[in-house]
PDB file of C-alpha atoms and ligand atoms in Angstrom:
ATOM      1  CA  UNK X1473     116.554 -58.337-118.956  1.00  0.00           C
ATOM      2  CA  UNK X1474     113.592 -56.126-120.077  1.00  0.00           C
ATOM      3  CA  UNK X1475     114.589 -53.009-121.535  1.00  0.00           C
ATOM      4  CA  UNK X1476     112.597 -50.116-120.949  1.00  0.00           C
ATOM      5  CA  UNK X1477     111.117 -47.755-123.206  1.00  0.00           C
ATOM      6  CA  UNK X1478     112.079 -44.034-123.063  1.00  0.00           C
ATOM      7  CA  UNK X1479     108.316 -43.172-122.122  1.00  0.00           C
ATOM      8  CA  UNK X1480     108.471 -46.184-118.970  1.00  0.00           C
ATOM      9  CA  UNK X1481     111.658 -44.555-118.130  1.00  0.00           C
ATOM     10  CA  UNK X1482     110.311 -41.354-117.561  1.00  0.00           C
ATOM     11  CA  UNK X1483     107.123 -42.118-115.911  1.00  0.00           C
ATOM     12  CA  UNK X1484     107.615 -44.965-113.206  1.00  0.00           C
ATOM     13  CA  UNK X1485     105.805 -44.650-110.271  1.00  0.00           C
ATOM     14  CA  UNK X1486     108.010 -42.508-108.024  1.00  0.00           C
ATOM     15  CA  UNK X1487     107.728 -39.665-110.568  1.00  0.00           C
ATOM     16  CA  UNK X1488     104.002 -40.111-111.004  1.00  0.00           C
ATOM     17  CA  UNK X1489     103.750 -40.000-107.002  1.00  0.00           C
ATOM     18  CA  UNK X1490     100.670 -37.604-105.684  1.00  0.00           C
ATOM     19  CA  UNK X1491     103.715 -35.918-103.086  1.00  0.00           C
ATOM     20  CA  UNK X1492     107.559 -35.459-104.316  1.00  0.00           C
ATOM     21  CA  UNK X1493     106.191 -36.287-107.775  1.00  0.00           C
ATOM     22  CA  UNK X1494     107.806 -34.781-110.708  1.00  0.00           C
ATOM     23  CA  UNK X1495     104.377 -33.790-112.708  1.00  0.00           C
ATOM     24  CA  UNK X1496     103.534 -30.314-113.248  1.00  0.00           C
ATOM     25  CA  UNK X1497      99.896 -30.698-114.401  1.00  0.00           C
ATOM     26  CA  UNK X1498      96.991 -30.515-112.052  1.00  0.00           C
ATOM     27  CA  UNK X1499      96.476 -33.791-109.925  1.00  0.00           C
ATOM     28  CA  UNK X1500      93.352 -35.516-110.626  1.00  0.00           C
ATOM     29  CA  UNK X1501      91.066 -37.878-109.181  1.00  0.00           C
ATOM     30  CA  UNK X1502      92.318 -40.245-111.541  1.00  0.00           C
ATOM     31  CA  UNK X1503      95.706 -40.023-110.063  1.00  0.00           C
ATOM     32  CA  UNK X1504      94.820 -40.448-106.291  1.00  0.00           C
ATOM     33  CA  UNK X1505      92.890 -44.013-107.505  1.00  0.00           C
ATOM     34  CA  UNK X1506      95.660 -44.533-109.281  1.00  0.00           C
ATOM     35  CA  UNK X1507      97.905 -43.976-105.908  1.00  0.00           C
ATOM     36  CA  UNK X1508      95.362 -46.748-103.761  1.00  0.00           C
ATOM     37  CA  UNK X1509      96.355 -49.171-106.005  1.00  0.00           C
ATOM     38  CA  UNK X1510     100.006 -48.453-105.822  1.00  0.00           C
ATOM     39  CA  UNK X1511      99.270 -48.387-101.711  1.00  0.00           C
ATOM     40  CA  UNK X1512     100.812 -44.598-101.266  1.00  0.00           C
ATOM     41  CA  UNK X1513      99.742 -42.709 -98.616  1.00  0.00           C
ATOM     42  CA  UNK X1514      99.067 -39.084 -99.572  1.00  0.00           C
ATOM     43  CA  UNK X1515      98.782 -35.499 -97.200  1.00  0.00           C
ATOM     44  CA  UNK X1516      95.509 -33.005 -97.525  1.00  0.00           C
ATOM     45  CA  UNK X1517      95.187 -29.926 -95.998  1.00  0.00           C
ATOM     46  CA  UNK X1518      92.492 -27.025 -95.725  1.00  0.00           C
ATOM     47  CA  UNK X1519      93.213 -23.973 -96.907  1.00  0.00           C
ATOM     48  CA  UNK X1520      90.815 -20.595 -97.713  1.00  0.00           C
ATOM     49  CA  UNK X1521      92.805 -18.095 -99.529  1.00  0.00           C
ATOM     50  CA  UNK X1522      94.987 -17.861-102.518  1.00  0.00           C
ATOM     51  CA  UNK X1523      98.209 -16.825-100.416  1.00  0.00           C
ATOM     52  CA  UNK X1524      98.533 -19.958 -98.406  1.00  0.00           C
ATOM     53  CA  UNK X1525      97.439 -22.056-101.109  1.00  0.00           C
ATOM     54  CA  UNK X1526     100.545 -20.908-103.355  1.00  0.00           C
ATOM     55  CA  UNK X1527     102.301 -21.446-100.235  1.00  0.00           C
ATOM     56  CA  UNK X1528     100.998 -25.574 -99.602  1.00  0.00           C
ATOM     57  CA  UNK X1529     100.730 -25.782-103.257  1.00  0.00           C
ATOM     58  CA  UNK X1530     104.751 -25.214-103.443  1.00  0.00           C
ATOM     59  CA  UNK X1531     105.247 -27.317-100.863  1.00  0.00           C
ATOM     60  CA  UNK X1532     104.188 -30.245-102.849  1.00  0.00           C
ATOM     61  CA  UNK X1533     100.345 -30.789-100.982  1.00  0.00           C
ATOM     62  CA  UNK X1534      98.853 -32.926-103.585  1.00  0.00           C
ATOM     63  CA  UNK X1535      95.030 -31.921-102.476  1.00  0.00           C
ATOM     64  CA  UNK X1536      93.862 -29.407-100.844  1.00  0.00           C
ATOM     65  CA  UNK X1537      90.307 -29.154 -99.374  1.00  0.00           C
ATOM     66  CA  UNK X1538      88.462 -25.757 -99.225  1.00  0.00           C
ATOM     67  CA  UNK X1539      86.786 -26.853 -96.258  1.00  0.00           C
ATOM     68  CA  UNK X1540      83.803 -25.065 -94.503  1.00  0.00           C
ATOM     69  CA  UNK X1541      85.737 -25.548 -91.420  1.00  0.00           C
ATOM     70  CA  UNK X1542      86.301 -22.065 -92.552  1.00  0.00           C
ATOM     71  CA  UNK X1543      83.497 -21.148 -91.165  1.00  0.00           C
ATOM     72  CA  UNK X1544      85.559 -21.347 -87.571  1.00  0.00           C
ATOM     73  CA  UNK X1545      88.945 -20.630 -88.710  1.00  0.00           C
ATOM     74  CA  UNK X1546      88.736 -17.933 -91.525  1.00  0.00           C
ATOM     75  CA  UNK X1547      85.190 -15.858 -91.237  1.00  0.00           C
ATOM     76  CA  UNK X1548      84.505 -16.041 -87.431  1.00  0.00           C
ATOM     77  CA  UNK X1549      81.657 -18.121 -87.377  1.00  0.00           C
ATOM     78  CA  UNK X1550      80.730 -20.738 -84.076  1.00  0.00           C
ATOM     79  CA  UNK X1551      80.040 -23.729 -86.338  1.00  0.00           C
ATOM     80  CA  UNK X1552      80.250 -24.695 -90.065  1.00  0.00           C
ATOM     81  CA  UNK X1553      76.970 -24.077 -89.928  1.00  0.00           C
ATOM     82  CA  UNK X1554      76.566 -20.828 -91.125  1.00  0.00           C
ATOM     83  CA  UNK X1555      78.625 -20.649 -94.088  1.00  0.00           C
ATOM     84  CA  UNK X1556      76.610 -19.976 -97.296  1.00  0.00           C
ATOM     85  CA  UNK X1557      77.596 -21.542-100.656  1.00  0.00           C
ATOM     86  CA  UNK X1558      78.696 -17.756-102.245  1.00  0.00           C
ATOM     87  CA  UNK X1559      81.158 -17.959 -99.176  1.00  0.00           C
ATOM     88  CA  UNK X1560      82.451 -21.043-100.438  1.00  0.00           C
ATOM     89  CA  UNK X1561      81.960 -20.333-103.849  1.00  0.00           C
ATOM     90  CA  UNK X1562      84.635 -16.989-103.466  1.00  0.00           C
ATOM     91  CA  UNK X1563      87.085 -18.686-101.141  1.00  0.00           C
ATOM     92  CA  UNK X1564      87.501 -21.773-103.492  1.00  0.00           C
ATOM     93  CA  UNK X1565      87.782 -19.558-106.511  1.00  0.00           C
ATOM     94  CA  UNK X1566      90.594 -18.287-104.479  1.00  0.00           C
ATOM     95  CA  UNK X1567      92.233 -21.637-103.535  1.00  0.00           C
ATOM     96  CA  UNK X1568      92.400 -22.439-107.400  1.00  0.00           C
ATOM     97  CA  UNK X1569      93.405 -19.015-108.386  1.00  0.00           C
ATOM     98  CA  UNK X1570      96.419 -19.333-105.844  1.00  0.00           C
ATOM     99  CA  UNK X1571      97.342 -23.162-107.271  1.00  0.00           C
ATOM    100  CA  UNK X1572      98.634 -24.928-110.275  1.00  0.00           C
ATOM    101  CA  UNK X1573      99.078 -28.336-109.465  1.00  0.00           C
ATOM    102  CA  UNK X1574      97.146 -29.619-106.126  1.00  0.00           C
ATOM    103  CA  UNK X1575      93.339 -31.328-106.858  1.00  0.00           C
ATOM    104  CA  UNK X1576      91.271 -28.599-105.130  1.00  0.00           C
ATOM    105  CA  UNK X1577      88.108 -29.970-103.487  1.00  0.00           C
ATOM    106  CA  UNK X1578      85.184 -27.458-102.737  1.00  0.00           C
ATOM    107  CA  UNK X1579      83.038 -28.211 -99.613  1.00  0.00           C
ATOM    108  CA  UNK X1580      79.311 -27.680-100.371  1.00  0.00           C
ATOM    109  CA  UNK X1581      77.936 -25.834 -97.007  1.00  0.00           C
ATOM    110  CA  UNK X1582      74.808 -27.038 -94.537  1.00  0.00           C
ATOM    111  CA  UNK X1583      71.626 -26.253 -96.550  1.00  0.00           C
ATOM    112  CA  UNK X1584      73.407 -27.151-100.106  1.00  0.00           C
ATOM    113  CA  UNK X1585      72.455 -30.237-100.490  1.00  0.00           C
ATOM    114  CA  UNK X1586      70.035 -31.693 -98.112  1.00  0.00           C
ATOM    115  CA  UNK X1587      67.101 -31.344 -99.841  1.00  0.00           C
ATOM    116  CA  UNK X1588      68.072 -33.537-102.360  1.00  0.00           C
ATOM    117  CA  UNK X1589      70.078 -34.925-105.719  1.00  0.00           C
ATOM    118  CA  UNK X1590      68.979 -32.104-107.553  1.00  0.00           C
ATOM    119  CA  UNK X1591      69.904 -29.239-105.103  1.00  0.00           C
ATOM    120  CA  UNK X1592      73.220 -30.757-104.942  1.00  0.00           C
ATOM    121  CA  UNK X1593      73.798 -30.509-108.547  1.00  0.00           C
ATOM    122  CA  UNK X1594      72.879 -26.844-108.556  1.00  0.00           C
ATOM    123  CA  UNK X1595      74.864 -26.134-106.101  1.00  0.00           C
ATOM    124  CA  UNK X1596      78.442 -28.403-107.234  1.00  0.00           C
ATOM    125  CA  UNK X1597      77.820 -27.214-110.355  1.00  0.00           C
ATOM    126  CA  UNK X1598      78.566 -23.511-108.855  1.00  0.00           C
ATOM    127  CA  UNK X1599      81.976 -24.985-107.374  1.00  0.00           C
ATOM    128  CA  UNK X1600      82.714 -26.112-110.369  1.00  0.00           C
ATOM    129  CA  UNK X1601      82.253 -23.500-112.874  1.00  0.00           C
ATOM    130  CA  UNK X1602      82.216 -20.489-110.850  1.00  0.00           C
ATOM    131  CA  UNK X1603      85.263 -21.249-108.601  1.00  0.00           C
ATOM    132  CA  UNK X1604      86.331 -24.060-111.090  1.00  0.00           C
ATOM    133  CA  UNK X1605      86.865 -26.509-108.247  1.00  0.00           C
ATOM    134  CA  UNK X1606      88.257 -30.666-109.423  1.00  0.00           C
ATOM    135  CA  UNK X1607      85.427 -32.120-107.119  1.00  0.00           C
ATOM    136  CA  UNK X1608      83.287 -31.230-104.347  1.00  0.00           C
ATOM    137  CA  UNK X1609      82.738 -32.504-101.077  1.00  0.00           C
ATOM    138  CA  UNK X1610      79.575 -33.706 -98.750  1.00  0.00           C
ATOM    139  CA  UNK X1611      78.710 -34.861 -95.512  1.00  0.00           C
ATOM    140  CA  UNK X1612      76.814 -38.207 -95.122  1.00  0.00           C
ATOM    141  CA  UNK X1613      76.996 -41.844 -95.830  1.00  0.00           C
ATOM    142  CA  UNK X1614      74.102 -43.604 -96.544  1.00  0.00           C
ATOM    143  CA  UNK X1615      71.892 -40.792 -96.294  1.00  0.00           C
ATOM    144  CA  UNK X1616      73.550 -38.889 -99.046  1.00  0.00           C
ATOM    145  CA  UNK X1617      73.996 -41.710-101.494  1.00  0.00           C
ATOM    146  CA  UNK X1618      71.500 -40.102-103.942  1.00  0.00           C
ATOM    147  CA  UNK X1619      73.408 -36.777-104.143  1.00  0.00           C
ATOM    148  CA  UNK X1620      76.673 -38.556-104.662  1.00  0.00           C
ATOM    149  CA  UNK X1621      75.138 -40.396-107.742  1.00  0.00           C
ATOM    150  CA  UNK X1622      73.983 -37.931-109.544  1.00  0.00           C
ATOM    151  CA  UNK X1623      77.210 -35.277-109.084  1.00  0.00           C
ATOM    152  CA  UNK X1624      79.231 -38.370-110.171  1.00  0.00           C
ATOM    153  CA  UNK X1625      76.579 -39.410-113.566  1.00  0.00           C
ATOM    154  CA  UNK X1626      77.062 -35.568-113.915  1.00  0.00           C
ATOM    155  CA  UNK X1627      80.668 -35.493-114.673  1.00  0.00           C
ATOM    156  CA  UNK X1628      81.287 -33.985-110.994  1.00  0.00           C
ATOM    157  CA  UNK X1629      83.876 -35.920-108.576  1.00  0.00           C
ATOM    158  CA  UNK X1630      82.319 -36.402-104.866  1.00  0.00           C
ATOM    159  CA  UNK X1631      84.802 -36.838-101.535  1.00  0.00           C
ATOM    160  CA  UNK X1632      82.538 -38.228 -99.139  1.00  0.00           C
ATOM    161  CA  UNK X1633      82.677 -37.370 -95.447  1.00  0.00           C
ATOM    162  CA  UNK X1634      81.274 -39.669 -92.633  1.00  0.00           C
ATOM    163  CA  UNK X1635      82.018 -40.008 -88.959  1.00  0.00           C
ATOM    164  CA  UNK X1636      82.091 -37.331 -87.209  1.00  0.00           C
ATOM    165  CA  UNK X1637      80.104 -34.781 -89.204  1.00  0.00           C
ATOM    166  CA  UNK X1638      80.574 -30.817 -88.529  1.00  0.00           C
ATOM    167  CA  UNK X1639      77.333 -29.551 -89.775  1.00  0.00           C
ATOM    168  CA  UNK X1640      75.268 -31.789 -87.946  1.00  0.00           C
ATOM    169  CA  UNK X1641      76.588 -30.420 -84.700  1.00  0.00           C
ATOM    170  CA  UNK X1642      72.923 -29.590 -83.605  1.00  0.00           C
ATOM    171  CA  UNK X1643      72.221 -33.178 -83.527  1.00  0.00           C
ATOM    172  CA  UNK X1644      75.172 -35.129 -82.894  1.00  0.00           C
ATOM    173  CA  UNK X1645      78.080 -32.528 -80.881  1.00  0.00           C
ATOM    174  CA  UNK X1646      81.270 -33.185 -81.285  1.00  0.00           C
ATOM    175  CA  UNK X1647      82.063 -36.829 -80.313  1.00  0.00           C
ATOM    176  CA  UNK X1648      83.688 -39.738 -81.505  1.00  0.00           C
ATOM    177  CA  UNK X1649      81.808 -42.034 -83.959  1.00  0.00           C
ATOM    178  CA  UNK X1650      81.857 -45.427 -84.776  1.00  0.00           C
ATOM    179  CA  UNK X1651      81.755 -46.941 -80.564  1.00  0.00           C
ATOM    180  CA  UNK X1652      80.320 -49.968 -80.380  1.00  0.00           C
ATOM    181  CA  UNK X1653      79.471 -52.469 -82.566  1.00  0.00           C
ATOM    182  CA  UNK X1654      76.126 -50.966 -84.148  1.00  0.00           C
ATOM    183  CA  UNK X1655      77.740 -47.600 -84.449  1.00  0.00           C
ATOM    184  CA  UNK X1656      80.751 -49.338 -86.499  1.00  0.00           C
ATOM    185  CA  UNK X1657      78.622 -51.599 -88.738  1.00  0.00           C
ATOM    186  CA  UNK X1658      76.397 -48.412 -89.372  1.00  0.00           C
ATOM    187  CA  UNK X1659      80.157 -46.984 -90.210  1.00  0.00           C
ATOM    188  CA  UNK X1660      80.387 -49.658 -92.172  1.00  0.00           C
ATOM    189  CA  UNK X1661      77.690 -49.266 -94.130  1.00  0.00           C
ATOM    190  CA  UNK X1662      77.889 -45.728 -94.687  1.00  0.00           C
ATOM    191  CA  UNK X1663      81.502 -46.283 -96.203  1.00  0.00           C
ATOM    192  CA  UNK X1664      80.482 -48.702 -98.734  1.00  0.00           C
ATOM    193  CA  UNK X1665      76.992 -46.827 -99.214  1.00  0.00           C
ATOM    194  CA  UNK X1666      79.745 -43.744-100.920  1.00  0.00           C
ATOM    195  CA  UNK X1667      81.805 -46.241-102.694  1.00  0.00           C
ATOM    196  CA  UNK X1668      78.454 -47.314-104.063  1.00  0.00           C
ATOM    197  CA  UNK X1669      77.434 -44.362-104.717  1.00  0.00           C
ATOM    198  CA  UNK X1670      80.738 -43.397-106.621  1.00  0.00           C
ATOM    199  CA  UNK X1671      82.791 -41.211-104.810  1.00  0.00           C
ATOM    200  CA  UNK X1672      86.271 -41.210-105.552  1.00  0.00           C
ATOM    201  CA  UNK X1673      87.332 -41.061-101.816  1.00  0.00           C
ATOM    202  CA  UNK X1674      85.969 -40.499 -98.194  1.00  0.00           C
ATOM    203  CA  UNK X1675      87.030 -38.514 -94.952  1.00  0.00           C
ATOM    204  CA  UNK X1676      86.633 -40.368 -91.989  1.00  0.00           C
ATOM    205  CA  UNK X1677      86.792 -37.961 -89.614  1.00  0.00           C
ATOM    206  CA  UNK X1678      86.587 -38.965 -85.735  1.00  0.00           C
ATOM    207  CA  UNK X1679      86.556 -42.849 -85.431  1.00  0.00           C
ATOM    208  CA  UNK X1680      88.163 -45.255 -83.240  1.00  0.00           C
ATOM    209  CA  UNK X1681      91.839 -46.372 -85.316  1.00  0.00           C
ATOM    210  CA  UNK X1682      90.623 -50.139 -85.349  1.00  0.00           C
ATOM    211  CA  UNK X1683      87.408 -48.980 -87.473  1.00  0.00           C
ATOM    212  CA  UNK X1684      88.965 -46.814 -89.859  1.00  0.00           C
ATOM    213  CA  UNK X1685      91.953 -49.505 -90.899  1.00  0.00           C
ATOM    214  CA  UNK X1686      89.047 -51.725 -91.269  1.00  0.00           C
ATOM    215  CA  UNK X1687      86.901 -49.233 -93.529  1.00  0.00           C
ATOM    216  CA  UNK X1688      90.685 -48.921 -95.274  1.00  0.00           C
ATOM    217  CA  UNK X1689      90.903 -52.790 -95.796  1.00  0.00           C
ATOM    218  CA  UNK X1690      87.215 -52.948 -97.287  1.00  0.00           C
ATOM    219  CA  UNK X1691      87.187 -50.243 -99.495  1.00  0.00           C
ATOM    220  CA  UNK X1692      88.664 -49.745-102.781  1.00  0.00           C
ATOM    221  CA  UNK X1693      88.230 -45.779-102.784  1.00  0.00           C
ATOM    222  CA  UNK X1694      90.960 -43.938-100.613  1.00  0.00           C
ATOM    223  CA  UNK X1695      90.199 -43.331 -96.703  1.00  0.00           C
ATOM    224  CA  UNK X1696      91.336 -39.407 -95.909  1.00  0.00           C
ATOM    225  CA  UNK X1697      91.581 -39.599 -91.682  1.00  0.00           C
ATOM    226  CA  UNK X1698      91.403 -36.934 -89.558  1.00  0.00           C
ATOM    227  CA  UNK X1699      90.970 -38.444 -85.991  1.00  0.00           C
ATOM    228  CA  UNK X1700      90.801 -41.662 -87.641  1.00  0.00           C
ATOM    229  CA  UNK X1701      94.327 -43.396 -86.443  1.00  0.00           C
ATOM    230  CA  UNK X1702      97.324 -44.259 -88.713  1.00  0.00           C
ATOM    231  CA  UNK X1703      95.779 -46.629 -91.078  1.00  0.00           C
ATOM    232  CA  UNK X1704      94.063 -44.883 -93.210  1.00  0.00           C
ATOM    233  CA  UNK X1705      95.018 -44.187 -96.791  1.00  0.00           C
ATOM    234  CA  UNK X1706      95.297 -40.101 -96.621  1.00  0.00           C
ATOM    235  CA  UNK X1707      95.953 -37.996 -93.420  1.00  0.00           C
ATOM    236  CA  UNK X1708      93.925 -34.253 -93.344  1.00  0.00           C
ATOM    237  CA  UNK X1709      94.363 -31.432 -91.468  1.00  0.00           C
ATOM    238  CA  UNK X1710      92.650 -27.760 -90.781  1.00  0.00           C
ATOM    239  CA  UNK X1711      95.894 -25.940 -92.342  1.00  0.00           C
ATOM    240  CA  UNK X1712      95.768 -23.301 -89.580  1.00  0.00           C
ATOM    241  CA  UNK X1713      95.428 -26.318 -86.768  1.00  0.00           C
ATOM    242  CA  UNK X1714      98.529 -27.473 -88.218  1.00  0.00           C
ATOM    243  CA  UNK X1715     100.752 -24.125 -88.849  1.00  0.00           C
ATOM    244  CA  UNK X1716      99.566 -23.493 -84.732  1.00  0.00           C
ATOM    245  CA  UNK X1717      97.750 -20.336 -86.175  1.00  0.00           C
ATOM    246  CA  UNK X1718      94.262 -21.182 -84.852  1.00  0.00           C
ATOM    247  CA  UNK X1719      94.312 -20.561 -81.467  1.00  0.00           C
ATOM    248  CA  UNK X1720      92.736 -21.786 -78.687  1.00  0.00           C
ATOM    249  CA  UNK X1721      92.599 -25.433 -77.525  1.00  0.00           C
ATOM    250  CA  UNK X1722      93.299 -28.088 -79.980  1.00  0.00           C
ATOM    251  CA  UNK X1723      92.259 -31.502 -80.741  1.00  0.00           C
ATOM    252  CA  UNK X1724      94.025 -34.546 -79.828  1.00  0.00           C
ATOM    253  CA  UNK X1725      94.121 -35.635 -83.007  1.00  0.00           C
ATOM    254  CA  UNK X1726      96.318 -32.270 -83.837  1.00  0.00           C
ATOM    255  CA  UNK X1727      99.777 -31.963 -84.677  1.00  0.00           C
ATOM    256  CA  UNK X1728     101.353 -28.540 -84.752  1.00  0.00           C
ATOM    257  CA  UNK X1729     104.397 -28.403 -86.925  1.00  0.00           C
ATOM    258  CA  UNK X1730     104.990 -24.443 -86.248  1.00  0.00           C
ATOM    259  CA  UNK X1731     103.884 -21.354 -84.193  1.00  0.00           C
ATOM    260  CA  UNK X1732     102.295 -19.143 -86.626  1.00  0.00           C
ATOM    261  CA  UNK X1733     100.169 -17.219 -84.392  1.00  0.00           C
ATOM    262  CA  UNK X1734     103.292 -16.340 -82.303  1.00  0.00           C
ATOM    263  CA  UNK X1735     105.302 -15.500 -84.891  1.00  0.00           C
ATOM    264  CA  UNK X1736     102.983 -13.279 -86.379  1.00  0.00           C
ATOM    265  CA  UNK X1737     102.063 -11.939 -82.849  1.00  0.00           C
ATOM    266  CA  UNK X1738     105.426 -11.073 -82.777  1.00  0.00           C
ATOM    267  CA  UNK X1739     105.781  -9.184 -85.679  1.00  0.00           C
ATOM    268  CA  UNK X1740     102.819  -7.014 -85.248  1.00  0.00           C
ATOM    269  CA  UNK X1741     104.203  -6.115 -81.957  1.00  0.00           C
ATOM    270  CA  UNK X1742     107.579  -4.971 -83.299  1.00  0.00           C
ATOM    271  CA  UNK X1743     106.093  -3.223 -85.657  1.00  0.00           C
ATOM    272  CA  UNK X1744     103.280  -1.050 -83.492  1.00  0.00           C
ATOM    273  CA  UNK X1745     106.763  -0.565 -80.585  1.00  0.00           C
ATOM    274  CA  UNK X1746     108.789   0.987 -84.057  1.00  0.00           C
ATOM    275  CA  UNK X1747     105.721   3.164 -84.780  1.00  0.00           C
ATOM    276  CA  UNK X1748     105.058   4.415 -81.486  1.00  0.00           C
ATOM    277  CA  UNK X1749     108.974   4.714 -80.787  1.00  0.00           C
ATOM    278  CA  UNK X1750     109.237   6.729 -84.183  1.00  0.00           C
ATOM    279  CA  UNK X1751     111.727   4.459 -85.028  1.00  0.00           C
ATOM    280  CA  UNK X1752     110.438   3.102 -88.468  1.00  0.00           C
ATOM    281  CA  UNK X1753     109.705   3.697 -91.072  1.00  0.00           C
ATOM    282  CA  UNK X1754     113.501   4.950 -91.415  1.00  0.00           C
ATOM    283  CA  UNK X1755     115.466   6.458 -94.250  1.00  0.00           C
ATOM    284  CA  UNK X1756     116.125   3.730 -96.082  1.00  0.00           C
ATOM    285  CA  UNK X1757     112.428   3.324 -96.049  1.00  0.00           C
ATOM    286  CA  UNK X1758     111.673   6.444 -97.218  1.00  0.00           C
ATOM    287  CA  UNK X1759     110.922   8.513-100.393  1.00  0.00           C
ATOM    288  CA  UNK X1760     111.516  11.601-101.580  1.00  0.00           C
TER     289      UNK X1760
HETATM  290  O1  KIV W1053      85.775 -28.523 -93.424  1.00  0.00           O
HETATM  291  C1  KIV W1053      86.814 -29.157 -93.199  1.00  0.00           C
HETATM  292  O2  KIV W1053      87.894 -28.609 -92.982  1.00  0.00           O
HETATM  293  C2  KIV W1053      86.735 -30.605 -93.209  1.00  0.00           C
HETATM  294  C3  KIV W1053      87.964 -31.380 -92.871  1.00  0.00           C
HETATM  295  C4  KIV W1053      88.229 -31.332 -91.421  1.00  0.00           C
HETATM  296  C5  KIV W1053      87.909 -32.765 -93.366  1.00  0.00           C
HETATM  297  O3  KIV W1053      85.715 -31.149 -93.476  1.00  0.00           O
END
């Protein structure tokens, strides 16, 4: 029998794994290729401030994503479309300030990037050395192939994002992509046009299950669903969508796994009835 060496023996695969790993370093976008080969399925979640971060981060979330969904969830806005790259720029600064291990990906807003390759660079390059983000992420398949090239010949990883595609909400709503047979080879084509391209992974975000285990099966970059079915390589969710903080009515495609707005509802409550009741603060809360 093969005897290990003491370096094998500390590093097999389980302890190198993106979630319930043992590593203490920052992950990498090395390390989530790494896990598509090994065929491990990996969790991503939003998050927009340094508290809840700390709090994901400790939980083991391998990536997080300092989405522009935060536009909706975290600054009040109707759409991602308002949120300006200094926005992102001071919430993803947060994200990494509140982290030590999880890859921290920095969405670049609507208007960041359109105009071209170079605009894109201007603008990742903020993410990256202002909020000191791992790698940034666009909207667009095909269409954004030449921005993706030149962040990756730059040095700067790219998470793609095609499907369903927030900040083109003016020209597309909110529907399911990918329906029919020349909307899922244009799927298609988009998918491999960010492989191409050379980004390190790609959100599918709103397309029928069938389509995105196919994408899956083609590519050799990891597929992050959200919407996308169970096939996919990485599952993503809005953090406060998922900690039932949000509000309001939630996607299908949601899973609430607590009652944070409740619970916090709750609290303030208890607190205003021990004010106006004059029953805290109390003694023991007291100084003197
Ligand atoms: O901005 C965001 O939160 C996103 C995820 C939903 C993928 O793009």
């Amino acid at each position: 029998m093969t005897q290990l060496s003491a370096a094998q023996k500390t590093t097999d695969s389980s302890d190198r794994a993106l979630y319930g790993g043992k590593g203490t370093r920052r992950i990498t976008v090395r390390d989530i290729t790494v896990a598509k080969e090994r065929g491990e399925k990996w969790p991503m979640l939003t998050a927009y401030d340094a508290m809840t971060a700390s709090v994901f981060d400790e939980a083991g979330i391998p990536v997080m994503l300092v989405g522009d969904s935060a536009g909706n969830v975290h600054l009040g806005y109707e759409t991602t479309v308002p949120v300006t790259l200094d926005e992102m720029t001071m919430l993803s600064a947060a994200v990494v300030r509140g982290t030590s291990r999880a890859l921290i990906v920095g969405d670049l807003p609507f208007g960041s990037y359109q105009e071209g390759p170079v605009q894109a660079l201007r603008s990742a390059t903020r993410l990256v050395k202002e909020a000191g983000v791992g790698a940034v992420k666009l909207e667009g398949g095909e269409r954004s192939h030449g921005q993706i090239e030149l962040l990756v010949q730059s040095g700067i990883p790219v998470m793609a994002h095609i499907g369903l595609t927030p900040q083109s909400v003016n020209s597309m709503g909110y529907r399911v992509q990918g329906r029919g047979e020349e909307a899922a080879q244009q799927l298609l084509r988009d998918a491999k046009a960010v492989q191409d391209a050379g980004a390190f992974a790609v959100v599918l975000e709103l397309v029928p299950a069938e389509l995105a285990a196919e994408v899956t099966r083609v590519l050799h970059i990891p597929t992050v669903g959200i919407g996308a079915g169970a096939e996919t390589d990485a599952q993503v969710l809005v953090g406060t969508d998922m900690l039932g903080l949000t509000g309001g009515k939630m996607p299908r495609f949601v899973k609430q796994y607590a009652d944070l707005r409740q619970v916090m509802g709750s609290a303030a409550k208890a607190f205003a009835e021990d004010v106006v009741g004059g029953t805290f603060p109390l003694e023991e809360h007291s100084v003197h």
